[in-house]
Coordinates of C-alpha atoms and ligand atoms in Angstrom, one line a residue:
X22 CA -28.1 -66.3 -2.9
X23 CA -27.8 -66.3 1.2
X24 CA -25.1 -64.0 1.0
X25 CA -26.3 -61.7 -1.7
X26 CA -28.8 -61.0 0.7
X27 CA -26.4 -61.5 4.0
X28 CA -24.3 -58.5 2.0
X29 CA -27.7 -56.3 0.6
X30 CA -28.6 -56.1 4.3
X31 CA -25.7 -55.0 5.5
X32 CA -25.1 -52.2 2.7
X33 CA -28.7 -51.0 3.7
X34 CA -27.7 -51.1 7.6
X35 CA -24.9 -49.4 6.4
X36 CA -26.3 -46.7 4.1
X37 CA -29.0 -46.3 7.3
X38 CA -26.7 -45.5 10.0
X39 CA -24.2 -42.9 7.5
X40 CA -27.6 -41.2 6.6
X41 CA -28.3 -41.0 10.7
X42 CA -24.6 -39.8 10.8
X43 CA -24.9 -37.0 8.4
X44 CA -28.3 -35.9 9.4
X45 CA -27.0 -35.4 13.0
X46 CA -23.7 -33.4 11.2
X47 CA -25.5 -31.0 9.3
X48 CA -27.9 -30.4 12.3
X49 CA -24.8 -29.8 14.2
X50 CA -24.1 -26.8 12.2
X51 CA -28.1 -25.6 12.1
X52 CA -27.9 -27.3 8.1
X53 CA -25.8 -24.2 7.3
X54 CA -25.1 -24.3 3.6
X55 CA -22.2 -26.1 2.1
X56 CA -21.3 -28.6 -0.1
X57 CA -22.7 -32.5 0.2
X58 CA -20.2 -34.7 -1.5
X59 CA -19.5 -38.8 -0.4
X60 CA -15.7 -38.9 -0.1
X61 CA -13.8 -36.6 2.0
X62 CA -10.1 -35.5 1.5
X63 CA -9.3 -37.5 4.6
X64 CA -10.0 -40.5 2.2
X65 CA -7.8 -42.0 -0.2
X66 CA -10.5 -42.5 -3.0
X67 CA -11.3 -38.9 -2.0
X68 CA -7.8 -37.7 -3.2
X69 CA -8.3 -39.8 -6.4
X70 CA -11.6 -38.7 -7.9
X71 CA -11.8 -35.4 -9.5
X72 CA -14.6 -33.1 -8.9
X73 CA -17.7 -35.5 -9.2
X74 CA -20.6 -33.1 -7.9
X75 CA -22.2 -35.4 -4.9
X76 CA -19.3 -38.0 -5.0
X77 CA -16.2 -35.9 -4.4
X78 CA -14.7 -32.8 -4.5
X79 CA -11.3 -32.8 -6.1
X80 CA -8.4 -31.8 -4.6
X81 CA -8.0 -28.6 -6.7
X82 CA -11.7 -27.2 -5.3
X83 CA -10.6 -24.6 -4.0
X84 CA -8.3 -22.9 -6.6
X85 CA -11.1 -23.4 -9.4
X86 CA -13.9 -22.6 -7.4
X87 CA -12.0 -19.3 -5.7
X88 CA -15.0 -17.4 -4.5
X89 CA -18.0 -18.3 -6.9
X90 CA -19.3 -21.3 -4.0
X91 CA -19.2 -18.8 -1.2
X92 CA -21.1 -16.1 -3.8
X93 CA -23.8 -18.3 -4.0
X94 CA -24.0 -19.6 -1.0
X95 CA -24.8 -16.1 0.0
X96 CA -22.3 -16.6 3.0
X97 CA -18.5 -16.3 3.4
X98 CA -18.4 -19.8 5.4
X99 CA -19.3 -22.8 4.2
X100 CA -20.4 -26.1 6.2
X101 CA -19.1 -29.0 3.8
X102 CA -20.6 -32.1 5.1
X103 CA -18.9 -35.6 4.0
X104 CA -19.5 -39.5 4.4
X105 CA -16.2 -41.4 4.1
X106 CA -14.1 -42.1 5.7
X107 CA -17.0 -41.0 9.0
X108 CA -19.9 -38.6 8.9
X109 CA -17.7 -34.8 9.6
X110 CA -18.5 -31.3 8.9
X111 CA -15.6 -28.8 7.3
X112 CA -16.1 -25.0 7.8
X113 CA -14.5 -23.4 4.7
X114 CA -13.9 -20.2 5.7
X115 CA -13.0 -17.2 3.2
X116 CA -14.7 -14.8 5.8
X117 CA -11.8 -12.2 7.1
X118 CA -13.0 -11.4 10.6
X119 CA -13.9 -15.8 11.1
X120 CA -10.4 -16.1 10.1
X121 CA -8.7 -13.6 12.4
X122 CA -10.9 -15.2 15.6
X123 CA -9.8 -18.6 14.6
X124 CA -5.8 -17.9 13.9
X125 CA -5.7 -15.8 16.9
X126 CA -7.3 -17.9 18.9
X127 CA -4.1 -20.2 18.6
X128 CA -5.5 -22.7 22.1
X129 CA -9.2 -23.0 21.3
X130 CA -8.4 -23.6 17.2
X131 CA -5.3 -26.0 17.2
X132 CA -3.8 -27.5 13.9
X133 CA -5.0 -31.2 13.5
X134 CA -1.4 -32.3 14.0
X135 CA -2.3 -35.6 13.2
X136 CA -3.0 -34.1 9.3
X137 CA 0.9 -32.7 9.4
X138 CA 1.9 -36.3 9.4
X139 CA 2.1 -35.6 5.6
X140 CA 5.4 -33.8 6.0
X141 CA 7.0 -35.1 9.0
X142 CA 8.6 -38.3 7.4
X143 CA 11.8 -37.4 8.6
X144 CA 10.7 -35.9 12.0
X145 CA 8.6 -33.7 13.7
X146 CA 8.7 -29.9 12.8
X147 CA 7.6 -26.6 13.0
X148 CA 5.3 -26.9 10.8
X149 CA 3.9 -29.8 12.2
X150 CA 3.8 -29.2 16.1
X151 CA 2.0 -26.9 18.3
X152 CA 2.3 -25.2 22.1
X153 CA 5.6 -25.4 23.9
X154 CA 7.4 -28.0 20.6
X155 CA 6.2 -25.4 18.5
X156 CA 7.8 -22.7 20.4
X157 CA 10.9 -24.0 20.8
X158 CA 11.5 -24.8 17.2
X159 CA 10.6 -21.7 16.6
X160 CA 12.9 -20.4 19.3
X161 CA 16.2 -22.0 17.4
X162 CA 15.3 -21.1 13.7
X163 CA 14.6 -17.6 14.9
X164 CA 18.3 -16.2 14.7
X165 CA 18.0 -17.4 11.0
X166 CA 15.8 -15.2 10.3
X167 CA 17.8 -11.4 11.0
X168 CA 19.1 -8.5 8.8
X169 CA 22.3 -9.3 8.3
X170 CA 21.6 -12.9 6.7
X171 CA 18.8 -11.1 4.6
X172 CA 21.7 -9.2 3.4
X173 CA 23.9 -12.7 2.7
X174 CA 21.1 -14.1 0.8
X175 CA 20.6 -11.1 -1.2
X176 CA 23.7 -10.8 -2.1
X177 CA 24.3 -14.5 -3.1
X178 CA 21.3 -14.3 -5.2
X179 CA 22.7 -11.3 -6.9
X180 CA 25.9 -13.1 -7.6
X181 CA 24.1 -16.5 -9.3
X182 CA 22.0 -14.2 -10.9
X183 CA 24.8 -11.9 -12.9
X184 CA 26.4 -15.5 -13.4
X185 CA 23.3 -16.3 -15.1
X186 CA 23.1 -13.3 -17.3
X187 CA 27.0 -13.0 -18.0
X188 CA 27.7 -16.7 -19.0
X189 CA 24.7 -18.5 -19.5
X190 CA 23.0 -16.0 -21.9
X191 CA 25.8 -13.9 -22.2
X192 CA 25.2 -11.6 -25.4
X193 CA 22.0 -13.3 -26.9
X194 CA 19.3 -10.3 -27.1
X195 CA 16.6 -12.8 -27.2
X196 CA 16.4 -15.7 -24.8
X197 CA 13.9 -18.4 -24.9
X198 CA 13.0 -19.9 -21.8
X199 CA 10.4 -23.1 -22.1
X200 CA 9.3 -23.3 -18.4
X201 CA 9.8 -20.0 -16.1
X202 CA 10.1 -22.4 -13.4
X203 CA 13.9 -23.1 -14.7
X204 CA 14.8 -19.5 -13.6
X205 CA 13.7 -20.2 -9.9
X206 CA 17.1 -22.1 -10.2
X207 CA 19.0 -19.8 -7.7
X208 CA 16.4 -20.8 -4.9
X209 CA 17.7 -25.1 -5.4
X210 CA 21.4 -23.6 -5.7
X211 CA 21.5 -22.0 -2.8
X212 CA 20.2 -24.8 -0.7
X213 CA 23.3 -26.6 -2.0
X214 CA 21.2 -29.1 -3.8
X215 CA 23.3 -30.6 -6.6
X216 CA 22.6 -31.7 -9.7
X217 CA 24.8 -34.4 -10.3
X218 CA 24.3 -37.7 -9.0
X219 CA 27.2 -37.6 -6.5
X220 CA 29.1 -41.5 -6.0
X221 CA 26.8 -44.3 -4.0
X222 CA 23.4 -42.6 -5.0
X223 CA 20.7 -43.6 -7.3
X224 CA 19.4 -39.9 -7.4
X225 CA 20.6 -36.7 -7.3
X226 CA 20.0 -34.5 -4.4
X227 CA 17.5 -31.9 -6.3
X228 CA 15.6 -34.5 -7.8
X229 CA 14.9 -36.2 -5.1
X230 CA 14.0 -33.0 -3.9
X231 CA 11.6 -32.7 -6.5
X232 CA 10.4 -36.0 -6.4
X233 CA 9.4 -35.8 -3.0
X234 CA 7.6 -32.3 -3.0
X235 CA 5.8 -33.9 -5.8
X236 CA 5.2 -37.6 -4.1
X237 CA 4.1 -36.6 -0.3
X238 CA 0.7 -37.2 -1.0
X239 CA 1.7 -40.5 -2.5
X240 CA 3.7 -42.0 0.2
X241 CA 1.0 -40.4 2.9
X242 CA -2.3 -42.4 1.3
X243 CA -0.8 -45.4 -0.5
X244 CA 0.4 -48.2 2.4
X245 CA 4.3 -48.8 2.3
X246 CA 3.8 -52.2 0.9
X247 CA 1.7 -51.3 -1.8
X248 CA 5.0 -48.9 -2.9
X249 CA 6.9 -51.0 -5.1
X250 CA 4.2 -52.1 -7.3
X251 CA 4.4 -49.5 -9.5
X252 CA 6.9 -47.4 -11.3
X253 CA 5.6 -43.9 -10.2
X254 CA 5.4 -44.9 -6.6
X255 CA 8.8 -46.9 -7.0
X256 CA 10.8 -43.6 -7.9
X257 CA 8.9 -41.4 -5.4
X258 CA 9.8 -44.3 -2.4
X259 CA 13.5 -44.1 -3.4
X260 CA 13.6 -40.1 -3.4
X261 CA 12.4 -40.8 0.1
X262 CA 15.3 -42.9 0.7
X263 CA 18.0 -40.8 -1.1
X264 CA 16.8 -37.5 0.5
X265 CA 17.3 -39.1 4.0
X266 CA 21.0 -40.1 2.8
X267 CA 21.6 -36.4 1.4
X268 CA 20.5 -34.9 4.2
X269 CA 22.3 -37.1 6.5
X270 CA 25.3 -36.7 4.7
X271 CA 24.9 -32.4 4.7
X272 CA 24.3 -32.7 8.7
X273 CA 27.8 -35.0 8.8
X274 CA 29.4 -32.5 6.1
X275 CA 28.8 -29.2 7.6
X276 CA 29.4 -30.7 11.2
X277 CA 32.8 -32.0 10.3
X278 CA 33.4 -28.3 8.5
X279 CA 33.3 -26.7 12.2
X280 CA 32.4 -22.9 12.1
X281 CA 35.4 -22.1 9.8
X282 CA 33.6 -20.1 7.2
X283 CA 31.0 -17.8 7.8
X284 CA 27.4 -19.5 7.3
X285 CA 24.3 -18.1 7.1
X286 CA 21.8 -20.5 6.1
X287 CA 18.9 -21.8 8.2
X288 CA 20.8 -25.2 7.6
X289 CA 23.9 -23.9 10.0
X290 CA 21.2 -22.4 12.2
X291 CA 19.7 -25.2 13.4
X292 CA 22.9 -27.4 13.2
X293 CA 24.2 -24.7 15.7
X294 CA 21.2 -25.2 17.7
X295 CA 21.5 -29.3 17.8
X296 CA 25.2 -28.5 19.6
X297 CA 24.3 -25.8 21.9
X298 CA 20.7 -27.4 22.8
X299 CA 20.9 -31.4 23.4
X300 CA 17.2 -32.2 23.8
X301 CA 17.1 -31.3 20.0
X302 CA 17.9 -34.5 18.0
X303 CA 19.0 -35.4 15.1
X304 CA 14.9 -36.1 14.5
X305 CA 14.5 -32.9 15.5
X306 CA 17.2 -31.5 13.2
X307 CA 16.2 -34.1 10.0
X308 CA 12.7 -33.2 10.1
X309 CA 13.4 -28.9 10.4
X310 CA 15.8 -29.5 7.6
X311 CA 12.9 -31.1 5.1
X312 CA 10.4 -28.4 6.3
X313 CA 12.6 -25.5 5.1
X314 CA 13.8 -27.5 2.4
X315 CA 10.9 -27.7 0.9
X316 CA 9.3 -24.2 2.3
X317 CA 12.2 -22.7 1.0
X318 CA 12.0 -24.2 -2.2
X319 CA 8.9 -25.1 -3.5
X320 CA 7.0 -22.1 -2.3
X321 CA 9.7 -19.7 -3.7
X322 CA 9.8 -21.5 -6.5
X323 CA 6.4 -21.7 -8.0
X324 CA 5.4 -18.0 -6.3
X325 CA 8.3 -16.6 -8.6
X326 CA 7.2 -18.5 -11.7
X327 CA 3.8 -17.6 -11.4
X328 CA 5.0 -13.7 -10.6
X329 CA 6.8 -14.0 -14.2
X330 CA 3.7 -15.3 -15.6
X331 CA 1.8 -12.5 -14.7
X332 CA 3.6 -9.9 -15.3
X333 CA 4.3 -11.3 -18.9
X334 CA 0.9 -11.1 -19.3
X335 CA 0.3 -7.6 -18.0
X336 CA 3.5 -5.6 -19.7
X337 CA 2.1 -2.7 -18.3
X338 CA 2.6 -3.7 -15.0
X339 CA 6.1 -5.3 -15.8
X340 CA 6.6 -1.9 -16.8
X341 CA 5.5 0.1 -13.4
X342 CA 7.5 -2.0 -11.3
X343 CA 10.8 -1.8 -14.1
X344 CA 10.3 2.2 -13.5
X345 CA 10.3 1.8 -9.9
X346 CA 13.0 -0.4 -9.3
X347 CA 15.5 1.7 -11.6
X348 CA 14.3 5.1 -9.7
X349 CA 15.1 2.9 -6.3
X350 CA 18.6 2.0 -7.3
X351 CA 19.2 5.6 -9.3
X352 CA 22.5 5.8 -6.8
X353 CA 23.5 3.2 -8.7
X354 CA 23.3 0.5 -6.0
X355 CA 22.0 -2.9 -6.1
X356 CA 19.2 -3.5 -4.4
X357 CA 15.3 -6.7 -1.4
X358 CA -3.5 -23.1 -0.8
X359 CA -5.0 -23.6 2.4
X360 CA -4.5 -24.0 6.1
X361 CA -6.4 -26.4 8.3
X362 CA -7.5 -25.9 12.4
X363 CA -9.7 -28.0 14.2
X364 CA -11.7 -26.6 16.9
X365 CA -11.0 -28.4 20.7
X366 CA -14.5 -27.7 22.0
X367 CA -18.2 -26.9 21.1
X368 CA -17.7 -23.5 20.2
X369 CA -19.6 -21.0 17.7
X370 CA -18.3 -18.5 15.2
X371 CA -20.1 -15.1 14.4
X372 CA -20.0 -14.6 10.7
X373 CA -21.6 -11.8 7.7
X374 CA -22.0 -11.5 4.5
X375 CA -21.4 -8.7 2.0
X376 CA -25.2 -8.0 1.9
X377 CA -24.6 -6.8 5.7
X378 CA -26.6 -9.9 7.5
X379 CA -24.9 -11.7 10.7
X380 CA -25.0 -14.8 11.9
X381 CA -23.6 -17.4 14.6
X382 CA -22.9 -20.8 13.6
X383 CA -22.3 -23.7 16.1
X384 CA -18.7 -24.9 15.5
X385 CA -19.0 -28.6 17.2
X386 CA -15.7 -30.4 19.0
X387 CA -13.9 -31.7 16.5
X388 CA -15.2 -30.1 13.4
X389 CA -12.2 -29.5 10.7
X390 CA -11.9 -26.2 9.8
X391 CA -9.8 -25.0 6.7
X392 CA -9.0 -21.6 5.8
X393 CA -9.6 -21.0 2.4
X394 CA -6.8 -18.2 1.1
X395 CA -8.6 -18.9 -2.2
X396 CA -11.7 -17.7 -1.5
X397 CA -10.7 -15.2 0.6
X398 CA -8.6 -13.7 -1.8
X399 CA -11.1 -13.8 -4.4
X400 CA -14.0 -12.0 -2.0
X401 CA -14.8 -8.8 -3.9
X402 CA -16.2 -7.9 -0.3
X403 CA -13.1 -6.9 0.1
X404 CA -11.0 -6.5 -3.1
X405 CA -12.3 -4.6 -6.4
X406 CA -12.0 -6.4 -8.9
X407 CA -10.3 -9.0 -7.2
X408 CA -9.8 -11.3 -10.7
X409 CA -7.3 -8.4 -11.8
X410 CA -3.6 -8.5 -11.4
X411 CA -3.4 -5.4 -10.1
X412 CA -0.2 -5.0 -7.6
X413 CA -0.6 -1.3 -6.8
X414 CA -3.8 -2.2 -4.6
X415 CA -1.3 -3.2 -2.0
X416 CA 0.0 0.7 -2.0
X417 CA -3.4 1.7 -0.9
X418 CA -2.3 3.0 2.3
X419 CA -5.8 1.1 3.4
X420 CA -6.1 -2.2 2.0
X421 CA -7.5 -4.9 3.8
X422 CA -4.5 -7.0 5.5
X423 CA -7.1 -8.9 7.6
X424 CA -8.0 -10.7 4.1
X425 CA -4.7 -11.5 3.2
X426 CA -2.9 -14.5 4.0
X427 CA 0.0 -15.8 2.0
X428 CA 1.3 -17.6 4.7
X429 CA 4.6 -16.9 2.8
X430 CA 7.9 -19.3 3.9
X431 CA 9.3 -16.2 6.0
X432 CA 11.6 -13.6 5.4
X433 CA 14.3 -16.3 3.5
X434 CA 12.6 -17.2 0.6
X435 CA 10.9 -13.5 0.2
X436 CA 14.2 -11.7 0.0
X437 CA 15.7 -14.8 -2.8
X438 CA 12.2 -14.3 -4.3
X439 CA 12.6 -10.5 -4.5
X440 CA 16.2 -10.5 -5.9
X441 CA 15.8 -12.6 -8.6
X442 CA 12.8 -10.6 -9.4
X443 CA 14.5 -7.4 -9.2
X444 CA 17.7 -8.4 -11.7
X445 CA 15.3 -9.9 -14.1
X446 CA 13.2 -7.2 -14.8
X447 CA 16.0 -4.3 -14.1
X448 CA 18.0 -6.3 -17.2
X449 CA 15.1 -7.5 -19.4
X450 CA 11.8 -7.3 -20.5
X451 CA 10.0 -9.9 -21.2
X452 CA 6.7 -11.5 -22.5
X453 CA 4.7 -15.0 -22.7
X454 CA 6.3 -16.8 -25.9
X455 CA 4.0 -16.9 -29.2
X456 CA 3.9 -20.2 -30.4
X457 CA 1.4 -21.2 -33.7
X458 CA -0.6 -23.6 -32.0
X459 CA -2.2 -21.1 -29.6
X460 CA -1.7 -18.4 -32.0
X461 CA -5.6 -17.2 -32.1
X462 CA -6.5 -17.3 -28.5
X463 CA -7.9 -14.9 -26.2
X464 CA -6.0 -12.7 -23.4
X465 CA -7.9 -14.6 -20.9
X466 CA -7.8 -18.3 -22.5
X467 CA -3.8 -17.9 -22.6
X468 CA -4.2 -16.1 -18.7
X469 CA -5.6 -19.4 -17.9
X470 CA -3.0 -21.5 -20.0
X471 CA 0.1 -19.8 -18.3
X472 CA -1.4 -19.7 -14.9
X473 CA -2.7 -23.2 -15.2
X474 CA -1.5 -25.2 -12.1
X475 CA -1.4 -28.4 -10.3
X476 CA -2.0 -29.4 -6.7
X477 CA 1.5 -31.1 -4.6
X478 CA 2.5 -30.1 -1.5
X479 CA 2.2 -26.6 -2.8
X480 CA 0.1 -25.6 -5.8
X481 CA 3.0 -26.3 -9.4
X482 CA 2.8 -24.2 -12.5
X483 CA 2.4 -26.4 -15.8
X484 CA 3.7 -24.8 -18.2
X485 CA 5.3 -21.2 -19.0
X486 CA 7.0 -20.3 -21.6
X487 CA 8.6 -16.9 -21.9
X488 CA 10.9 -14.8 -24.1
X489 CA 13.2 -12.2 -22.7
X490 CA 14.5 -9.4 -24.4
X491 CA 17.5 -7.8 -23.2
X492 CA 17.1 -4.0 -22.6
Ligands
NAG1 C1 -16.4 -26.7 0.4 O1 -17.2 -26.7 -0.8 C2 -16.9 -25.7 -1.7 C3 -17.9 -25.8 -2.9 O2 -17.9 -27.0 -3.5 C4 -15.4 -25.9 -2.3 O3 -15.1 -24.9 -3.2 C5 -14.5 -25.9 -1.1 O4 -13.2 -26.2 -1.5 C6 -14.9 -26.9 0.0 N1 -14.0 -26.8 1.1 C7 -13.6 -27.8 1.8 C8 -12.7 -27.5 2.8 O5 -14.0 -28.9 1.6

């Protein structure tokens, strides 16, 4: 009975001092609106939950929420205030001209590094470092980045592709494909990530490629003990393990090779770099090599699959951008979720709304600020219509490029992404597959069933199934 009481007291104390917490947060921010839940993303339970108004958000918020919390909010910046794991404010910010002061600003808005841990299991990275370790990765995967490998990659694409279509589906007029994501093959292929599990593995290379994409959130929240007590986190702790063996073993392979053949991968970039620069180690080099690895893949991957799903569902569009790639190549050629900042001082942000008002808000030291692409992307401020698929707003000689922010992987995985794209559609057309059960539902019910998605590192397509026609 003592220590029912003992423990009573001490939730009350407890509850007392986070309500004292929070008041003082959202006074911080002049109780600017925003969303009140208990758990933060920065908890484990937080990551857990699904969307639980008052409880937790759910880590898809953003993507089903897109602009409608900022609509009613009457502001394009939210101040999300949460309890667990401390008392902290989040701007949300889908506000175009908040969002240029903050990314420019690069000194005064820092990434929370300490967040990037999530992907720098192998080493630190580009993604994952700031000032002068930022610039000098940035410095040796530079010369990756140039014309003439653009061309490389173009044409390698090109060549898996025309493999594809000349001995994989060969003379079939009709080709069934169950998930889209299955034709982003070219992107895993031309990392060199095999299929086969190769002698002394338990996995091959471009599963547990896959596997870890998929498990980074896992292996960041749950403690490295508490790994092997279940199957799921069992498998995504030995893709950890066999991705740092493949790795090692493509470092040790393409260093024994020497320069003989011509490379032109971001892999013999930065293997070129490790030689001529010796402060860069093979941390350095390990942990570059996962970044791009997964960059490269998984955003290319799931932007192209999502790309086919949509124009699937918009033939007319499918059909636009067929016309304009056969009148580019009429000589017969062949053709090319959200990011967090923290601020470093008591600072203040000067924000509107699309009914014209301005205001400042106080941005206090410390307060975690995540741009939401979502939302900003979603702002009818500044795109019509913005829920339409409607790719010929970007040939508006004026559209708004402050409220765009793909934060695309870089000019690599653009010009795969676009090649792929290209041969696809220049050789067939093609359309979401009709299947019985789903056989009475509306355009915008299947829209939502193709584009359907689920958070990992970067945001997966479910399901899409397509049919191509050849034409
Ligand atoms: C802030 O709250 C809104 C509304 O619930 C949500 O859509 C958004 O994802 C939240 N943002 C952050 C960073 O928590």
């Amino acid at each position: 009975m003592k220590l029912l009481i003992l423990g009573a007291t001490f939730f009350a104390l407890y509850t007392i001092q986070k309500y004292i917490e929070v008041r003082r947060v959202i006074k911080s921010v002049h109780s600017h609106p925003g969303t009140r839940t208990i758990f933060s993303l920065r908890s484990l339970i937080g990551n857990i939950l699904p969307r639980i108004p008052g409880v937790s958000r759910g880590i898809n918020a953003n993507w089903v929420g897109k602009h409608k919390p900022y609509a009613e909010a009457g502001w394009d910046v939210l101040a999300n205030v949460t309890f667990v794991p401390s008392a902290a404010v989040t701007l949300s910010l889908a506000d175009a001209a908040a969002i240029k002061e903050i990314t420019t600003a690069r000194a005064r808005f820092p990434k929370p590094i300490k967040q990037y841990k999530l992907v720098s299991f192998f080493g630190d990275n580009i993604i994952a470092s700031e000032g002068e370790e930022w610039k000098r990765y940035r410095k040796i995967a530079a010369p990756a980045f140039n014309d003439r490998n653009n061309k490389l990659i173009w044409d390698e694409t090109l060549r898996i592709m025309l493999d594809l279509f000349d001995n994989v589906w060969g003379s079939q007029d009709t080709i069934v494909v169950e998930h889209g994501i299955s034709l982003t093959q070219p992107v895993t292929e031309y990392l060199g990530a095999i299929a086969a599990i190769p002698p002394g593995h338990r996995m091959a290379f471009k599963d547990a490629l896959n596997e870890v994409s998929q498990g980074c959130l896992t292996k960041f929240l749950v403690p490295s003990w508490a790994m092997g007590l279940h199957e799921h986190t069992r498998t995504v702790r030995l893709a950890f393990e066999e991705l740092e063996i493949h790795m090692l073993e493509m470092i040790s392979k393409r260093r024994n090779e020497g320069k003989k053949e011509e490379r032109y991968d971001l892999l013999s970039s930065l293997l070129d770099a490790s030689i001529e620069d010796p402060t860069f180690t093979d941390r350095d080099l390990m942990g570059n090599i996962f970044i791009f690895l997964v960059a490269g893949h998984e955003t290319t991957a799931h932007t192209l699959c999502f790309t086919f799903a949509l124009l699937a569902l918009y033939p007319e569009e499918q059909e636009i951008l067929f016309q304009h790639i056969k009148s580019v190549l009429s000589d017969g050629r062949l053709p090319v979720n959200s990011i967090p900042k923290y601020s470093i001082e008591d600072t203040t942000l000067t924000i509107s709304n699309g009914a014209g008002d301005k205001r400042i808000i106080p941005v206090p030291k410390d307060a975690h600020i995540v741009i939401n692409a979502v939302g900003l992307h979603y702002n009818p401020r500044y795109w019509k219509d913005p829920e339409e698929f409607r790719p010929a707003r970007f040939l508006d000689p004026d559209w708004p490029r402050d409220a765009f922010v793909p934060f695309s992987a870089g000019s690599f995985s653009e010009t795969e992404a676009v090649a792929v794209l290209t041969m696809l559609v220049l050789k067939y057309q093609f359309e979401v597959k009709e299947e019985p059960q789903f056989a009475s539902e509306s355009f915008e019910e299947r829209k939502a069933r193709v584009l359907a998605s689920k958070p990992g590192l970067t945001m997966s397509p479910i399901r899409v199934p397509l049919v191509f026609r050849r034409r």
